[in-house]
PDB file of C-alpha atoms in Angstrom:
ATOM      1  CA  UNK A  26     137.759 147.917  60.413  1.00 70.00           C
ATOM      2  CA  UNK A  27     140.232 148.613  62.761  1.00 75.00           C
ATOM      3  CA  UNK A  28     141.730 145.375  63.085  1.00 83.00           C
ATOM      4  CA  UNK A  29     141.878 145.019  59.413  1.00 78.00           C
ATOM      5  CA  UNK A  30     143.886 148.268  59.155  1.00 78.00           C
ATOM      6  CA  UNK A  31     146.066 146.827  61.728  1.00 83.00           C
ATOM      7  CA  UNK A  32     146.600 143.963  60.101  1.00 85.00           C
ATOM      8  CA  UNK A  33     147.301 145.935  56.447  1.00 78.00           C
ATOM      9  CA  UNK A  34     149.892 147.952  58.462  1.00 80.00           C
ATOM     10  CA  UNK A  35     151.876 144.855  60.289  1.00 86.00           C
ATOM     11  CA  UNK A  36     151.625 142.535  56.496  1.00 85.00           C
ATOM     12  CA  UNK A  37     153.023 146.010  55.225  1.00 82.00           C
ATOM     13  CA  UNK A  38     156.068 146.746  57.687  1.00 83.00           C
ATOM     14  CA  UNK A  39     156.704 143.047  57.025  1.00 88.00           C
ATOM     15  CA  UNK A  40     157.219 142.932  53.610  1.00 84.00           C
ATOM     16  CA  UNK A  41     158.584 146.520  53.520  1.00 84.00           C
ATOM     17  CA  UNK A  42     161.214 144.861  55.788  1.00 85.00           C
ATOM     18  CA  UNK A  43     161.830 141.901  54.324  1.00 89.00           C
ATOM     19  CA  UNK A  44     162.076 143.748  50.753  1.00 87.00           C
ATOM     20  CA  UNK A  45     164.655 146.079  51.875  1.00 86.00           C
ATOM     21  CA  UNK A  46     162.493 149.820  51.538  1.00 84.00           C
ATOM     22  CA  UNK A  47     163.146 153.043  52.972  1.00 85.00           C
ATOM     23  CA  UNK A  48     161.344 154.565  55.296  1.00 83.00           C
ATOM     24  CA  UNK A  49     159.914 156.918  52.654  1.00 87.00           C
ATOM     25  CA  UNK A  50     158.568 154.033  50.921  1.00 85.00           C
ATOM     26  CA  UNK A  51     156.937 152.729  53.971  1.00 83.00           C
ATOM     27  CA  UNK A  52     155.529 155.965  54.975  1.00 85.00           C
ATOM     28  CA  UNK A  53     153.859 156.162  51.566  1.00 87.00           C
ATOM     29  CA  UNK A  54     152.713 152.778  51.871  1.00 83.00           C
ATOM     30  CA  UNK A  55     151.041 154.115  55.978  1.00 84.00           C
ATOM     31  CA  UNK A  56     149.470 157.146  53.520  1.00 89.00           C
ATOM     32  CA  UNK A  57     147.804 155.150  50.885  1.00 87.00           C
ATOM     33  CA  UNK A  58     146.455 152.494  53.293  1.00 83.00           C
ATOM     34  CA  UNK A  59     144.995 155.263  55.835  1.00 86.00           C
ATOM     35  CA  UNK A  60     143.684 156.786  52.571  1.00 91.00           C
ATOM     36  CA  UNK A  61     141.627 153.937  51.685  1.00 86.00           C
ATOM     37  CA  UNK A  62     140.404 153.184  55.162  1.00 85.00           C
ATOM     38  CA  UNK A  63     139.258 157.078  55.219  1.00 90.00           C
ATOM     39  CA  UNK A  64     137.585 156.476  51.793  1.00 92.00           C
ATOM     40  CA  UNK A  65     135.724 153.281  53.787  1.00 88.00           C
ATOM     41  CA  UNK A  66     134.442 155.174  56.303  1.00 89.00           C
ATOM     42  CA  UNK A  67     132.815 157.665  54.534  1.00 91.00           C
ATOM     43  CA  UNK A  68     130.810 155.066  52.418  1.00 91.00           C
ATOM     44  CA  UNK A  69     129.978 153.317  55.375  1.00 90.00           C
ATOM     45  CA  UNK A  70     128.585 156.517  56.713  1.00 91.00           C
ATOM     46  CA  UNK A  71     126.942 157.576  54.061  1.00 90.00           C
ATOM     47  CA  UNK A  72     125.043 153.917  53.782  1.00 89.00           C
ATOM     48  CA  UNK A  73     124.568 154.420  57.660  1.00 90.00           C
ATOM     49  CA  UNK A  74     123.303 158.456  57.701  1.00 91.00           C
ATOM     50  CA  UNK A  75     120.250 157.516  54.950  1.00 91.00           C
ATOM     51  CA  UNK A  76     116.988 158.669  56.116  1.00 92.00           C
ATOM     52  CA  UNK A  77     113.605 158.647  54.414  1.00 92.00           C
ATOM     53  CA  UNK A  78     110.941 161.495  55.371  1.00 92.00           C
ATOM     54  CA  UNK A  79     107.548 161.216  54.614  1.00 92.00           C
ATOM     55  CA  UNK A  80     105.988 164.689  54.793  1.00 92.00           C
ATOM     56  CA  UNK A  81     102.226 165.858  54.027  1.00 91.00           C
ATOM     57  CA  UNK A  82     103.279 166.721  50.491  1.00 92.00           C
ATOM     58  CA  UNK A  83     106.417 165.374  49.760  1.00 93.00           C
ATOM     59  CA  UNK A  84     109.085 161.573  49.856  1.00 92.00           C
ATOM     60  CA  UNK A  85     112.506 162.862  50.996  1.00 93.00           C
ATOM     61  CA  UNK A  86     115.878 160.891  50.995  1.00 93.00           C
ATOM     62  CA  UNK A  87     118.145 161.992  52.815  1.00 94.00           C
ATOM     63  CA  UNK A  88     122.334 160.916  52.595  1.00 91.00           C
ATOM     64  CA  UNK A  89     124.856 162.312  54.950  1.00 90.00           C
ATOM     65  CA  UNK A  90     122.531 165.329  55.630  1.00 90.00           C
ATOM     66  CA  UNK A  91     122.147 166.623  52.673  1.00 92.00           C
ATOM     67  CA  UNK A  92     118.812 165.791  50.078  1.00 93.00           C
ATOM     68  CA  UNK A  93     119.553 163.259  47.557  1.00 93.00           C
ATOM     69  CA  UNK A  94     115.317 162.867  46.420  1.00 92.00           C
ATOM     70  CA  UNK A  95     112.919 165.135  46.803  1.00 93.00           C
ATOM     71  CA  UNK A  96     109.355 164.312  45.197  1.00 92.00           C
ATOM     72  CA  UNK A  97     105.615 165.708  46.115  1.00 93.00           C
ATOM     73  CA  UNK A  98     103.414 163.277  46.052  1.00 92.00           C
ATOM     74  CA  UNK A  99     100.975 164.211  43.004  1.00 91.00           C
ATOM     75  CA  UNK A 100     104.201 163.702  41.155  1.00 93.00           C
ATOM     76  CA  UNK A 101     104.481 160.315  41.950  1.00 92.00           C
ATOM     77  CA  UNK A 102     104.087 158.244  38.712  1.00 91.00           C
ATOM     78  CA  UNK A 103     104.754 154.793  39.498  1.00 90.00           C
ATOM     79  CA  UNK A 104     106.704 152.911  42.250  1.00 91.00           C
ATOM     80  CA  UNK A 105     108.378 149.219  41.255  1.00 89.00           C
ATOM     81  CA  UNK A 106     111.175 146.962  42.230  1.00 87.00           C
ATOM     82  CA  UNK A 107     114.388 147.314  40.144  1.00 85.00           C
ATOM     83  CA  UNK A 108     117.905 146.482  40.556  1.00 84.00           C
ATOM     84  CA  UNK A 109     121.134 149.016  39.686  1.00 83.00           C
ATOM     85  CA  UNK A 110     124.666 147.414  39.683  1.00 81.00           C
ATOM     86  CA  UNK A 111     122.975 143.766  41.048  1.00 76.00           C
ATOM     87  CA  UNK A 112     121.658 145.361  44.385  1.00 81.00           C
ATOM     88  CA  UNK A 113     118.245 145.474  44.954  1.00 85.00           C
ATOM     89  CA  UNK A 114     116.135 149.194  44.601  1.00 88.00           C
ATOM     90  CA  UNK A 115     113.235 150.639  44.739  1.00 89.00           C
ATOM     91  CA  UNK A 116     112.204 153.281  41.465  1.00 90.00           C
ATOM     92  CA  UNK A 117     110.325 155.716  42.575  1.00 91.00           C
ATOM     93  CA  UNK A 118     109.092 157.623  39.168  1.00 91.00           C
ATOM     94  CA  UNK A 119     108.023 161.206  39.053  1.00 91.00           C
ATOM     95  CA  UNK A 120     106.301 162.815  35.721  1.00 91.00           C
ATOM     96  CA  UNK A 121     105.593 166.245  35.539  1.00 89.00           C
ATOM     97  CA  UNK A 122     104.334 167.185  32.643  1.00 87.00           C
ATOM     98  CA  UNK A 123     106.402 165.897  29.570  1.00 90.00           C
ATOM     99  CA  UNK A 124     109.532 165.120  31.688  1.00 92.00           C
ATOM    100  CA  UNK A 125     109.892 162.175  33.516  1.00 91.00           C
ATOM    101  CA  UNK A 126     112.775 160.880  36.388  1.00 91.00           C
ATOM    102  CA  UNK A 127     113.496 157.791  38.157  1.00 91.00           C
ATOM    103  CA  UNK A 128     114.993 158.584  41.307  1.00 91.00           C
ATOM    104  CA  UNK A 129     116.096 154.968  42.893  1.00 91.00           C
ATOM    105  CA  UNK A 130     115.814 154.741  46.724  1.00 91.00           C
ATOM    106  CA  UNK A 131     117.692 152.131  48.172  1.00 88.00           C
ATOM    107  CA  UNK A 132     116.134 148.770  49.518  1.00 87.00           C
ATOM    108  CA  UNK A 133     118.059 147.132  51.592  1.00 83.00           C
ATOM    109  CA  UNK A 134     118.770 149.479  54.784  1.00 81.00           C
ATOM    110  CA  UNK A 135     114.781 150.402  54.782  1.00 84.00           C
ATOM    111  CA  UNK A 136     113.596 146.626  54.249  1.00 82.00           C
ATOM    112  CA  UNK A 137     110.997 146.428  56.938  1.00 85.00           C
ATOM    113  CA  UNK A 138     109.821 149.669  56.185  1.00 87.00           C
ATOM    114  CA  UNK A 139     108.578 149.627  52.931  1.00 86.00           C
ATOM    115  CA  UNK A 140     105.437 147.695  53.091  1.00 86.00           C
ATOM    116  CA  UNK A 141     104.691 150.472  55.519  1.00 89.00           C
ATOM    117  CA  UNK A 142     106.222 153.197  52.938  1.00 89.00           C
ATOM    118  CA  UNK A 143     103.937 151.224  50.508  1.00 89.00           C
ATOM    119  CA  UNK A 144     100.894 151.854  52.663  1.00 89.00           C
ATOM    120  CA  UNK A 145     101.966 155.685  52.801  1.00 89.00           C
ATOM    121  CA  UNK A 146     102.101 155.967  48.748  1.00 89.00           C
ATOM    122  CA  UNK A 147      99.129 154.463  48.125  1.00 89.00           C
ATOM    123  CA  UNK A 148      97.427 156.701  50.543  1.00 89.00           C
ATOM    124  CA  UNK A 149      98.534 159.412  48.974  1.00 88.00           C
ATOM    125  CA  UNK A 150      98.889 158.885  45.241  1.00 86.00           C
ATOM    126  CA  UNK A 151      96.873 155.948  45.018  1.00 85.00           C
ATOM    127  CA  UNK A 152      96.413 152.260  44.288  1.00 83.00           C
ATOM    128  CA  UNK A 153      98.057 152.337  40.720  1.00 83.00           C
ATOM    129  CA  UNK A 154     100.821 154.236  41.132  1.00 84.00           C
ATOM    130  CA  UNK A 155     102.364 150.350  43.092  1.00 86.00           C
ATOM    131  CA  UNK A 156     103.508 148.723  40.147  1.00 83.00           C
ATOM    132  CA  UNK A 157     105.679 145.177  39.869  1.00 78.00           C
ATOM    133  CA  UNK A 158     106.843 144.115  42.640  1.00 76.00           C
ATOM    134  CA  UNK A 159     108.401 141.088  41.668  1.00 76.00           C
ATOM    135  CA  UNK A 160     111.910 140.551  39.945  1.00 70.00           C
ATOM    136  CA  UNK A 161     112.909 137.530  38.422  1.00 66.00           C
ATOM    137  CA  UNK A 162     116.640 136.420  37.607  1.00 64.00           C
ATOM    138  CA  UNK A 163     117.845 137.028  34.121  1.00 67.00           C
ATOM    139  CA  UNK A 164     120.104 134.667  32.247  1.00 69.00           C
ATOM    140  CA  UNK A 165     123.614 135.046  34.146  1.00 67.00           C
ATOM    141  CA  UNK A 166     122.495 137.228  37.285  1.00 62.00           C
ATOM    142  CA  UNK A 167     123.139 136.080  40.464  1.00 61.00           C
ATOM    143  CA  UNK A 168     120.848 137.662  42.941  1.00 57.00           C
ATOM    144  CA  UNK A 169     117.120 137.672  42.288  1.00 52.00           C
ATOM    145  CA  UNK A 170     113.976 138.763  44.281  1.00 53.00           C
ATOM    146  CA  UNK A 171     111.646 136.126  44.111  1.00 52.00           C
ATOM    147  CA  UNK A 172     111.257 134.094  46.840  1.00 49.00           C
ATOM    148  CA  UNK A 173     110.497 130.783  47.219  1.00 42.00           C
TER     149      UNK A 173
END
């Protein structure tokens, strides 16, 4: 990431040179490129920081720290695969009483772990609370789950 800002910053003097700008205009241009690499870093740490805690009673995500998903377990409606903006999720959905929330837990960084996690619902909250596991590719998506 660094080397990326580095480059940014040497493409920018260039052109702010070769264009003529002040140095106000260049320092602007140093703000607004810092900026964004700050804004990168704290999405890659937030991707990096998520946990997933299985207590006695309860499925926890955690981002950055702080609790994103907290569900007991005799809450636990029905788990499947889904997908939000084309990346692959897992819906966790809790029902109590009338009301009723998906809460989607990502995939990807926790991979490996959810046949395990899997294991640990159905445990828990029982066989048919797993429901589809398998996605298949809708006319003009490019990612799909089924393997082949």
């Amino acid at each position: 990431m660094a080397a990326v800002y580095f480059l940014l910053l040497a493409g920018g003097s260039i052109l702010s040179y070769t264009l003529g700008e002040t140095l106000e205009q260049w320092t602007a241009f140093l703000f607004q490129s810092l900026l964004f690499i700050v804004v990168c870093l704290l999405i890659y740490s937030a991707i990096r920081s998520q946990r997933i805690i299985i207590t006695e009673k309860q499925f926890i995500l955690k981002v950055i720290g702080m609790t994103r998903h907290r569900i007991d377990f005799e809450y636990v409606h029905q788990i499947r695969k889904g997908k939000m903006s084309g990346s692959p999720i897992m819906e966790v959905i809790a029902k109590k009483g009338p009301f009723s929330k998906v809460c989607p837990v990502p995939f990807l960084p926790f991979s490996k772990s959810w046949d395990e996690l899997l294991l640990t619902f159905e445990e828990k909250c029982g066989s048919e609370v797993i429901g589809n596991m398998e996605l298949t590719r809708r006319k003009g998506e490019l990612r799909t789950w089924r393997e082949s």
